[in-house]
Amino acid sequence: MRAQSSAITPPRIAVGGTSGDTGGGPLGTVQAALGVVAFSLTFPATAWGLEGFGPWSLIAVRSILAAAVAGACLLVLRVAPPERRHWLGLAVVGAGVVLGFPLLTTLALRTSTTAHAAVVVGLLPLTTALLSALRVGTRPSRIFWIAALAGAAAVIAFTVQQSGGALTSADAYLFAALLVCAAGYTEGGRLARVMPGWQVIGWALVLCLPLTVPMAAVALSYEPVHLTAHSVTGMLWVAIGSQFLGLVVWYRGMAAIGIPKASQLQLAQPLLTLVWSVLLLGEHLPVAAPLTAAAVLVCIAVTQRARG
């Protein structure tokens, strides 16, 4: 049996956001939104994890834990390996969302606040839409692009203003993370046309094990570990919540409503991250946050109604 005919049927995808506007659209929007909520907790959870783990240990162990859960699901459901032609795409997903983005943002969060790091996810929807247009030939409308650019500009202006306009040493990590994650999202959304979204991230996690297991062994031997309630909770969330469950619903959402429209839901992610940062980390919530939230929500509404 091939992976495509497993117990979970892959949803139909509208890569350009057209044919998926009916039928699976509402459910796809909900699934993508749940993924955004899960991702919005990633930076605060990473900050918690860094209280007890070194950056390299945190990345390697979280990937191994997520791969263990994903591998167990693949075994229990007796999912056959993907066709050979899909492995390169899965490698891109693994390099982008399993290793690249978590590693680069974790390194950045050693010296950056979660509020400043939120600039990455503010730019991510636009970057994902651009890469999607190049990779899978999507052609969103002019209104879509205007709204996307306006939303990205609002988020960028907000985060840059809050950081005083000064670039830090963490910015190189953040912008590199932006590019690799957008590539992983785009390739994952493309693969979700031919296999269920949970299998996309599941196989990508398993594919990375030959790298993450040795990385964990070396990192844990050099970086001290201090287990606390915060560090363990942060580790479990980034491993299970962000790295696996969040990506499962996210890829299913992209498969249902299209990569560009699903990516624009992430315009709300920086503001959600700021809320969690206040509640979980005690960071100060800027006064401009409600105004930025309103502008972002308007842009999301426009992009969701725009026809590709």
PDB file of N, CA and C in Angstrom, residues 132-217:
ATOM      1  N   SER A 132       6.119  30.487  -2.794  1.00  0.00           N
ATOM      2  CA  SER A 132       5.058  29.648  -3.369  1.00  0.00           C
ATOM      3  C   SER A 132       4.822  30.014  -4.828  1.00  0.00           C
ATOM      4  N   ALA A 133       4.798  31.312  -5.115  1.00  0.00           N
ATOM      5  CA  ALA A 133       4.593  31.748  -6.494  1.00  0.00           C
ATOM      6  C   ALA A 133       5.715  31.242  -7.400  1.00  0.00           C
ATOM      7  N   LEU A 134       6.939  31.218  -6.879  1.00  0.00           N
ATOM      8  CA  LEU A 134       8.071  30.750  -7.668  1.00  0.00           C
ATOM      9  C   LEU A 134       8.084  29.227  -7.803  1.00  0.00           C
ATOM     10  N   ARG A 135       7.726  28.535  -6.714  1.00  0.00           N
ATOM     11  CA  ARG A 135       7.874  27.075  -6.665  1.00  0.00           C
ATOM     12  C   ARG A 135       6.719  26.341  -7.322  1.00  0.00           C
ATOM     13  N   VAL A 136       5.498  26.749  -7.028  1.00  0.00           N
ATOM     14  CA  VAL A 136       4.338  25.992  -7.516  1.00  0.00           C
ATOM     15  C   VAL A 136       3.472  26.792  -8.476  1.00  0.00           C
ATOM     16  N   GLY A 137       3.934  27.973  -8.869  1.00  0.00           N
ATOM     17  CA  GLY A 137       3.247  28.714  -9.912  1.00  0.00           C
ATOM     18  C   GLY A 137       1.966  29.392  -9.494  1.00  0.00           C
ATOM     19  N   THR A 138       1.810  29.742  -8.212  1.00  0.00           N
ATOM     20  CA  THR A 138       0.606  30.436  -7.780  1.00  0.00           C
ATOM     21  C   THR A 138       0.626  31.867  -8.286  1.00  0.00           C
ATOM     22  N   ARG A 139      -0.562  32.396  -8.540  1.00  0.00           N
ATOM     23  CA  ARG A 139      -0.689  33.760  -9.023  1.00  0.00           C
ATOM     24  C   ARG A 139      -1.816  34.470  -8.265  1.00  0.00           C
ATOM     25  N   PRO A 140      -1.549  34.880  -7.012  1.00  0.00           N
ATOM     26  CA  PRO A 140      -2.571  35.616  -6.259  1.00  0.00           C
ATOM     27  C   PRO A 140      -2.895  36.944  -6.932  1.00  0.00           C
ATOM     28  N   SER A 141      -4.058  37.519  -6.592  1.00  0.00           N
ATOM     29  CA  SER A 141      -4.505  38.756  -7.212  1.00  0.00           C
ATOM     30  C   SER A 141      -3.718  39.955  -6.696  1.00  0.00           C
ATOM     31  N   ARG A 142      -3.894  41.097  -7.360  1.00  0.00           N
ATOM     32  CA  ARG A 142      -3.214  42.321  -6.935  1.00  0.00           C
ATOM     33  C   ARG A 142      -3.692  42.762  -5.558  1.00  0.00           C
ATOM     34  N   ILE A 143      -4.990  42.609  -5.304  1.00  0.00           N
ATOM     35  CA  ILE A 143      -5.528  42.983  -3.992  1.00  0.00           C
ATOM     36  C   ILE A 143      -4.891  42.138  -2.901  1.00  0.00           C
ATOM     37  N   PHE A 144      -4.712  40.849  -3.198  1.00  0.00           N
ATOM     38  CA  PHE A 144      -4.060  39.954  -2.233  1.00  0.00           C
ATOM     39  C   PHE A 144      -2.680  40.478  -1.876  1.00  0.00           C
ATOM     40  N   TRP A 145      -1.898  40.843  -2.876  1.00  0.00           N
ATOM     41  CA  TRP A 145      -0.530  41.293  -2.626  1.00  0.00           C
ATOM     42  C   TRP A 145      -0.501  42.617  -1.884  1.00  0.00           C
ATOM     43  N   ILE A 146      -1.407  43.525  -2.211  1.00  0.00           N
ATOM     44  CA  ILE A 146      -1.452  44.810  -1.509  1.00  0.00           C
ATOM     45  C   ILE A 146      -1.754  44.602  -0.028  1.00  0.00           C
ATOM     46  N   ALA A 147      -2.753  43.741   0.242  1.00  0.00           N
ATOM     47  CA  ALA A 147      -3.106  43.470   1.631  1.00  0.00           C
ATOM     48  C   ALA A 147      -1.976  42.747   2.367  1.00  0.00           C
ATOM     49  N   ALA A 148      -1.332  41.807   1.672  1.00  0.00           N
ATOM     50  CA  ALA A 148      -0.222  41.079   2.295  1.00  0.00           C
ATOM     51  C   ALA A 148       0.936  42.010   2.631  1.00  0.00           C
ATOM     52  N   LEU A 149       1.277  42.901   1.678  1.00  0.00           N
ATOM     53  CA  LEU A 149       2.364  43.847   1.917  1.00  0.00           C
ATOM     54  C   LEU A 149       2.013  44.823   3.043  1.00  0.00           C
ATOM     55  N   ALA A 150       0.747  45.261   3.078  1.00  0.00           N
ATOM     56  CA  ALA A 150       0.325  46.183   4.131  1.00  0.00           C
ATOM     57  C   ALA A 150       0.403  45.517   5.502  1.00  0.00           C
ATOM     58  N   GLY A 151      -0.052  44.273   5.579  1.00  0.00           N
ATOM     59  CA  GLY A 151       0.013  43.553   6.846  1.00  0.00           C
ATOM     60  C   GLY A 151       1.434  43.319   7.296  1.00  0.00           C
ATOM     61  N   ALA A 152       2.297  42.914   6.355  1.00  0.00           N
ATOM     62  CA  ALA A 152       3.703  42.701   6.697  1.00  0.00           C
ATOM     63  C   ALA A 152       4.358  44.004   7.132  1.00  0.00           C
ATOM     64  N   ALA A 153       4.030  45.113   6.445  1.00  0.00           N
ATOM     65  CA  ALA A 153       4.604  46.408   6.805  1.00  0.00           C
ATOM     66  C   ALA A 153       4.174  46.825   8.209  1.00  0.00           C
ATOM     67  N   ALA A 154       2.916  46.574   8.553  1.00  0.00           N
ATOM     68  CA  ALA A 154       2.433  46.936   9.888  1.00  0.00           C
ATOM     69  C   ALA A 154       3.181  46.167  10.964  1.00  0.00           C
ATOM     70  N   VAL A 155       3.374  44.869  10.732  1.00  0.00           N
ATOM     71  CA  VAL A 155       4.077  44.039  11.719  1.00  0.00           C
ATOM     72  C   VAL A 155       5.545  44.444  11.818  1.00  0.00           C
ATOM     73  N   ILE A 156       6.185  44.685  10.666  1.00  0.00           N
ATOM     74  CA  ILE A 156       7.595  45.078  10.673  1.00  0.00           C
ATOM     75  C   ILE A 156       7.776  46.413  11.399  1.00  0.00           C
ATOM     76  N   ALA A 157       6.898  47.384  11.065  1.00  0.00           N
ATOM     77  CA  ALA A 157       7.011  48.692  11.711  1.00  0.00           C
ATOM     78  C   ALA A 157       6.840  48.572  13.218  1.00  0.00           C
ATOM     79  N   PHE A 158       5.906  47.738  13.621  1.00  0.00           N
ATOM     80  CA  PHE A 158       5.666  47.546  15.051  1.00  0.00           C
ATOM     81  C   PHE A 158       6.874  46.947  15.757  1.00  0.00           C
ATOM     82  N   THR A 159       7.412  45.866  15.214  1.00  0.00           N
ATOM     83  CA  THR A 159       8.519  45.192  15.878  1.00  0.00           C
ATOM     84  C   THR A 159       9.805  46.006  15.833  1.00  0.00           C
ATOM     85  N   VAL A 160      10.074  46.684  14.690  1.00  0.00           N
ATOM     86  CA  VAL A 160      11.280  47.496  14.591  1.00  0.00           C
ATOM     87  C   VAL A 160      11.205  48.693  15.533  1.00  0.00           C
ATOM     88  N   GLN A 161      10.020  49.315  15.625  1.00  0.00           N
ATOM     89  CA  GLN A 161       9.855  50.455  16.529  1.00  0.00           C
ATOM     90  C   GLN A 161      10.085  50.040  17.975  1.00  0.00           C
ATOM     91  N   GLN A 162       9.611  48.852  18.314  1.00  0.00           N
ATOM     92  CA  GLN A 162       9.772  48.392  19.683  1.00  0.00           C
ATOM     93  C   GLN A 162      11.223  48.069  20.017  1.00  0.00           C
ATOM     94  N   SER A 163      12.014  47.738  19.012  1.00  0.00           N
ATOM     95  CA  SER A 163      13.427  47.437  19.261  1.00  0.00           C
ATOM     96  C   SER A 163      14.312  48.664  19.121  1.00  0.00           C
ATOM     97  N   GLY A 164      13.684  49.820  18.889  1.00  0.00           N
ATOM     98  CA  GLY A 164      14.449  51.048  18.765  1.00  0.00           C
ATOM     99  C   GLY A 164      15.106  51.229  17.416  1.00  0.00           C
ATOM    100  N   GLY A 165      14.790  50.373  16.464  1.00  0.00           N
ATOM    101  CA  GLY A 165      15.353  50.481  15.123  1.00  0.00           C
ATOM    102  C   GLY A 165      16.771  49.978  14.986  1.00  0.00           C
ATOM    103  N   ALA A 166      17.316  49.451  16.060  1.00  0.00           N
ATOM    104  CA  ALA A 166      18.704  48.980  16.021  1.00  0.00           C
ATOM    105  C   ALA A 166      18.751  47.498  15.693  1.00  0.00           C
ATOM    106  N   LEU A 167      19.641  47.136  14.780  1.00  0.00           N
ATOM    107  CA  LEU A 167      19.829  45.734  14.435  1.00  0.00           C
ATOM    108  C   LEU A 167      20.809  45.091  15.408  1.00  0.00           C
ATOM    109  N   THR A 168      20.485  43.903  15.827  1.00  0.00           N
ATOM    110  CA  THR A 168      21.328  43.197  16.783  1.00  0.00           C
ATOM    111  C   THR A 168      22.053  42.043  16.101  1.00  0.00           C
ATOM    112  N   SER A 169      22.936  41.417  16.835  1.00  0.00           N
ATOM    113  CA  SER A 169      23.662  40.268  16.278  1.00  0.00           C
ATOM    114  C   SER A 169      22.727  39.104  16.003  1.00  0.00           C
ATOM    115  N   ALA A 170      21.544  39.111  16.644  1.00  0.00           N
ATOM    116  CA  ALA A 170      20.583  38.030  16.436  1.00  0.00           C
ATOM    117  C   ALA A 170      19.832  38.164  15.113  1.00  0.00           C
ATOM    118  N   ASP A 171      19.871  39.351  14.494  1.00  0.00           N
ATOM    119  CA  ASP A 171      19.084  39.565  13.277  1.00  0.00           C
ATOM    120  C   ASP A 171      19.526  38.678  12.126  1.00  0.00           C
ATOM    121  N   ALA A 172      20.820  38.393  12.043  1.00  0.00           N
ATOM    122  CA  ALA A 172      21.296  37.506  10.974  1.00  0.00           C
ATOM    123  C   ALA A 172      20.663  36.132  11.108  1.00  0.00           C
ATOM    124  N   TYR A 173      20.580  35.622  12.336  1.00  0.00           N
ATOM    125  CA  TYR A 173      19.916  34.347  12.573  1.00  0.00           C
ATOM    126  C   TYR A 173      18.439  34.425  12.194  1.00  0.00           C
ATOM    127  N   LEU A 174      17.800  35.529  12.566  1.00  0.00           N
ATOM    128  CA  LEU A 174      16.362  35.643  12.344  1.00  0.00           C
ATOM    129  C   LEU A 174      16.014  35.701  10.859  1.00  0.00           C
ATOM    130  N   PHE A 175      16.767  36.474  10.089  1.00  0.00           N
ATOM    131  CA  PHE A 175      16.465  36.573   8.658  1.00  0.00           C
ATOM    132  C   PHE A 175      16.811  35.287   7.921  1.00  0.00           C
ATOM    133  N   ALA A 176      17.857  34.608   8.341  1.00  0.00           N
ATOM    134  CA  ALA A 176      18.160  33.306   7.749  1.00  0.00           C
ATOM    135  C   ALA A 176      17.060  32.304   8.084  1.00  0.00           C
ATOM    136  N   ALA A 177      16.557  32.365   9.322  1.00  0.00           N
ATOM    137  CA  ALA A 177      15.463  31.479   9.726  1.00  0.00           C
ATOM    138  C   ALA A 177      14.223  31.734   8.895  1.00  0.00           C
ATOM    139  N   LEU A 178      13.975  32.990   8.589  1.00  0.00           N
ATOM    140  CA  LEU A 178      12.821  33.361   7.763  1.00  0.00           C
ATOM    141  C   LEU A 178      12.864  32.673   6.409  1.00  0.00           C
ATOM    142  N   LEU A 179      14.027  32.670   5.772  1.00  0.00           N
ATOM    143  CA  LEU A 179      14.145  32.099   4.439  1.00  0.00           C
ATOM    144  C   LEU A 179      13.997  30.576   4.450  1.00  0.00           C
ATOM    145  N   VAL A 180      14.675  29.905   5.383  1.00  0.00           N
ATOM    146  CA  VAL A 180      14.619  28.442   5.379  1.00  0.00           C
ATOM    147  C   VAL A 180      13.236  27.944   5.786  1.00  0.00           C
ATOM    148  N   CYS A 181      12.573  28.675   6.697  1.00  0.00           N
ATOM    149  CA  CYS A 181      11.237  28.240   7.102  1.00  0.00           C
ATOM    150  C   CYS A 181      10.236  28.424   5.965  1.00  0.00           C
ATOM    151  N   ALA A 182      10.325  29.530   5.253  1.00  0.00           N
ATOM    152  CA  ALA A 182       9.429  29.757   4.123  1.00  0.00           C
ATOM    153  C   ALA A 182       9.600  28.670   3.066  1.00  0.00           C
ATOM    154  N   ALA A 183      10.846  28.258   2.832  1.00  0.00           N
ATOM    155  CA  ALA A 183      11.090  27.173   1.877  1.00  0.00           C
ATOM    156  C   ALA A 183      10.475  25.874   2.369  1.00  0.00           C
ATOM    157  N   GLY A 184      10.604  25.593   3.667  1.00  0.00           N
ATOM    158  CA  GLY A 184      10.013  24.382   4.226  1.00  0.00           C
ATOM    159  C   GLY A 184       8.499  24.396   4.167  1.00  0.00           C
ATOM    160  N   TYR A 185       7.893  25.545   4.465  1.00  0.00           N
ATOM    161  CA  TYR A 185       6.436  25.661   4.388  1.00  0.00           C
ATOM    162  C   TYR A 185       5.941  25.455   2.956  1.00  0.00           C
ATOM    163  N   THR A 186       6.636  26.085   2.016  1.00  0.00           N
ATOM    164  CA  THR A 186       6.217  25.982   0.617  1.00  0.00           C
ATOM    165  C   THR A 186       6.301  24.543   0.122  1.00  0.00           C
ATOM    166  N   GLU A 187       7.410  23.889   0.407  1.00  0.00           N
ATOM    167  CA  GLU A 187       7.567  22.506  -0.054  1.00  0.00           C
ATOM    168  C   GLU A 187       6.607  21.584   0.674  1.00  0.00           C
ATOM    169  N   GLY A 188       6.371  21.841   1.964  1.00  0.00           N
ATOM    170  CA  GLY A 188       5.416  21.027   2.700  1.00  0.00           C
ATOM    171  C   GLY A 188       3.996  21.188   2.183  1.00  0.00           C
ATOM    172  N   GLY A 189       3.629  22.423   1.843  1.00  0.00           N
ATOM    173  CA  GLY A 189       2.308  22.641   1.267  1.00  0.00           C
ATOM    174  C   GLY A 189       2.137  21.957  -0.072  1.00  0.00           C
ATOM    175  N   ARG A 190       3.209  21.931  -0.863  1.00  0.00           N
ATOM    176  CA  ARG A 190       3.162  21.239  -2.158  1.00  0.00           C
ATOM    177  C   ARG A 190       2.988  19.738  -1.960  1.00  0.00           C
ATOM    178  N   LEU A 191       3.737  19.165  -1.001  1.00  0.00           N
ATOM    179  CA  LEU A 191       3.649  17.726  -0.754  1.00  0.00           C
ATOM    180  C   LEU A 191       2.294  17.335  -0.167  1.00  0.00           C
ATOM    181  N   ALA A 192       1.657  18.274   0.529  1.00  0.00           N
ATOM    182  CA  ALA A 192       0.354  17.974   1.124  1.00  0.00           C
ATOM    183  C   ALA A 192      -0.726  17.752   0.074  1.00  0.00           C
ATOM    184  N   ARG A 193      -0.403  17.999  -1.193  1.00  0.00           N
ATOM    185  CA  ARG A 193      -1.345  17.675  -2.263  1.00  0.00           C
ATOM    186  C   ARG A 193      -1.412  16.179  -2.513  1.00  0.00           C
ATOM    187  N   VAL A 194      -0.323  15.458  -2.163  1.00  0.00           N
ATOM    188  CA  VAL A 194      -0.241  14.044  -2.533  1.00  0.00           C
ATOM    189  C   VAL A 194      -0.167  13.120  -1.333  1.00  0.00           C
ATOM    190  N   MET A 195      -0.031  13.667  -0.122  1.00  0.00           N
ATOM    191  CA  MET A 195      -0.042  12.840   1.087  1.00  0.00           C
ATOM    192  C   MET A 195      -0.591  13.674   2.233  1.00  0.00           C
ATOM    193  N   PRO A 196      -1.168  13.034   3.254  1.00  0.00           N
ATOM    194  CA  PRO A 196      -1.696  13.795   4.387  1.00  0.00           C
ATOM    195  C   PRO A 196      -0.615  14.662   5.023  1.00  0.00           C
ATOM    196  N   GLY A 197      -1.028  15.828   5.530  1.00  0.00           N
ATOM    197  CA  GLY A 197      -0.075  16.761   6.101  1.00  0.00           C
ATOM    198  C   GLY A 197       0.721  16.187   7.254  1.00  0.00           C
ATOM    199  N   TRP A 198       0.090  15.322   8.079  1.00  0.00           N
ATOM    200  CA  TRP A 198       0.808  14.765   9.224  1.00  0.00           C
ATOM    201  C   TRP A 198       1.922  13.819   8.764  1.00  0.00           C
ATOM    202  N   GLN A 199       1.729  13.189   7.606  1.00  0.00           N
ATOM    203  CA  GLN A 199       2.786  12.328   7.080  1.00  0.00           C
ATOM    204  C   GLN A 199       3.943  13.149   6.529  1.00  0.00           C
ATOM    205  N   VAL A 200       3.645  14.336   5.989  1.00  0.00           N
ATOM    206  CA  VAL A 200       4.714  15.205   5.492  1.00  0.00           C
ATOM    207  C   VAL A 200       5.692  15.531   6.608  1.00  0.00           C
ATOM    208  N   ILE A 201       5.189  16.051   7.723  1.00  0.00           N
ATOM    209  CA  ILE A 201       6.079  16.414   8.819  1.00  0.00           C
ATOM    210  C   ILE A 201       6.609  15.165   9.514  1.00  0.00           C
ATOM    211  N   GLY A 202       5.803  14.098   9.558  1.00  0.00           N
ATOM    212  CA  GLY A 202       6.243  12.864  10.196  1.00  0.00           C
ATOM    213  C   GLY A 202       7.467  12.278   9.521  1.00  0.00           C
ATOM    214  N   TRP A 203       7.404  12.141   8.199  1.00  0.00           N
ATOM    215  CA  TRP A 203       8.546  11.587   7.472  1.00  0.00           C
ATOM    216  C   TRP A 203       9.733  12.544   7.490  1.00  0.00           C
ATOM    217  N   ALA A 204       9.485  13.859   7.483  1.00  0.00           N
ATOM    218  CA  ALA A 204      10.583  14.821   7.561  1.00  0.00           C
ATOM    219  C   ALA A 204      11.320  14.691   8.891  1.00  0.00           C
ATOM    220  N   LEU A 205      10.581  14.500   9.974  1.00  0.00           N
ATOM    221  CA  LEU A 205      11.196  14.315  11.293  1.00  0.00           C
ATOM    222  C   LEU A 205      12.030  13.038  11.335  1.00  0.00           C
ATOM    223  N   VAL A 206      11.463  11.957  10.811  1.00  0.00           N
ATOM    224  CA  VAL A 206      12.187  10.686  10.796  1.00  0.00           C
ATOM    225  C   VAL A 206      13.430  10.795   9.921  1.00  0.00           C
ATOM    226  N   LEU A 207      13.319  11.492   8.804  1.00  0.00           N
ATOM    227  CA  LEU A 207      14.452  11.657   7.892  1.00  0.00           C
ATOM    228  C   LEU A 207      15.614  12.383   8.557  1.00  0.00           C
ATOM    229  N   CYS A 208      15.322  13.242   9.531  1.00  0.00           N
ATOM    230  CA  CYS A 208      16.364  14.027  10.198  1.00  0.00           C
ATOM    231  C   CYS A 208      17.041  13.279  11.343  1.00  0.00           C
ATOM    232  N   LEU A 209      16.533  12.108  11.719  1.00  0.00           N
ATOM    233  CA  LEU A 209      17.105  11.382  12.853  1.00  0.00           C
ATOM    234  C   LEU A 209      18.598  11.073  12.714  1.00  0.00           C
ATOM    235  N   PRO A 210      19.099  10.705  11.536  1.00  0.00           N
ATOM    236  CA  PRO A 210      20.548  10.464  11.430  1.00  0.00           C
ATOM    237  C   PRO A 210      21.394  11.686  11.770  1.00  0.00           C
ATOM    238  N   LEU A 211      20.805  12.869  11.720  1.00  0.00           N
ATOM    239  CA  LEU A 211      21.517  14.084  12.105  1.00  0.00           C
ATOM    240  C   LEU A 211      21.245  14.472  13.549  1.00  0.00           C
ATOM    241  N   THR A 212      19.982  14.360  13.978  1.00  0.00           N
ATOM    242  CA  THR A 212      19.614  14.844  15.306  1.00  0.00           C
ATOM    243  C   THR A 212      20.111  13.941  16.427  1.00  0.00           C
ATOM    244  N   VAL A 213      20.179  12.640  16.204  1.00  0.00           N
ATOM    245  CA  VAL A 213      20.651  11.738  17.265  1.00  0.00           C
ATOM    246  C   VAL A 213      22.121  11.990  17.592  1.00  0.00           C
ATOM    247  N   PRO A 214      23.044  12.007  16.603  1.00  0.00           N
ATOM    248  CA  PRO A 214      24.436  12.350  16.946  1.00  0.00           C
ATOM    249  C   PRO A 214      24.570  13.761  17.512  1.00  0.00           C
ATOM    250  N   MET A 215      23.759  14.707  16.984  1.00  0.00           N
ATOM    251  CA  MET A 215      23.815  16.072  17.492  1.00  0.00           C
ATOM    252  C   MET A 215      23.448  16.107  18.971  1.00  0.00           C
ATOM    253  N   ALA A 216      22.418  15.347  19.353  1.00  0.00           N
ATOM    254  CA  ALA A 216      22.003  15.313  20.751  1.00  0.00           C
ATOM    255  C   ALA A 216      23.094  14.706  21.627  1.00  0.00           C
ATOM    256  N   ALA A 217      23.721  13.643  21.155  1.00  0.00           N
ATOM    257  CA  ALA A 217      24.765  12.983  21.936  1.00  0.00           C
ATOM    258  C   ALA A 217      25.935  13.927  22.207  1.00  0.00           C
TER     259      ALA A 217
END
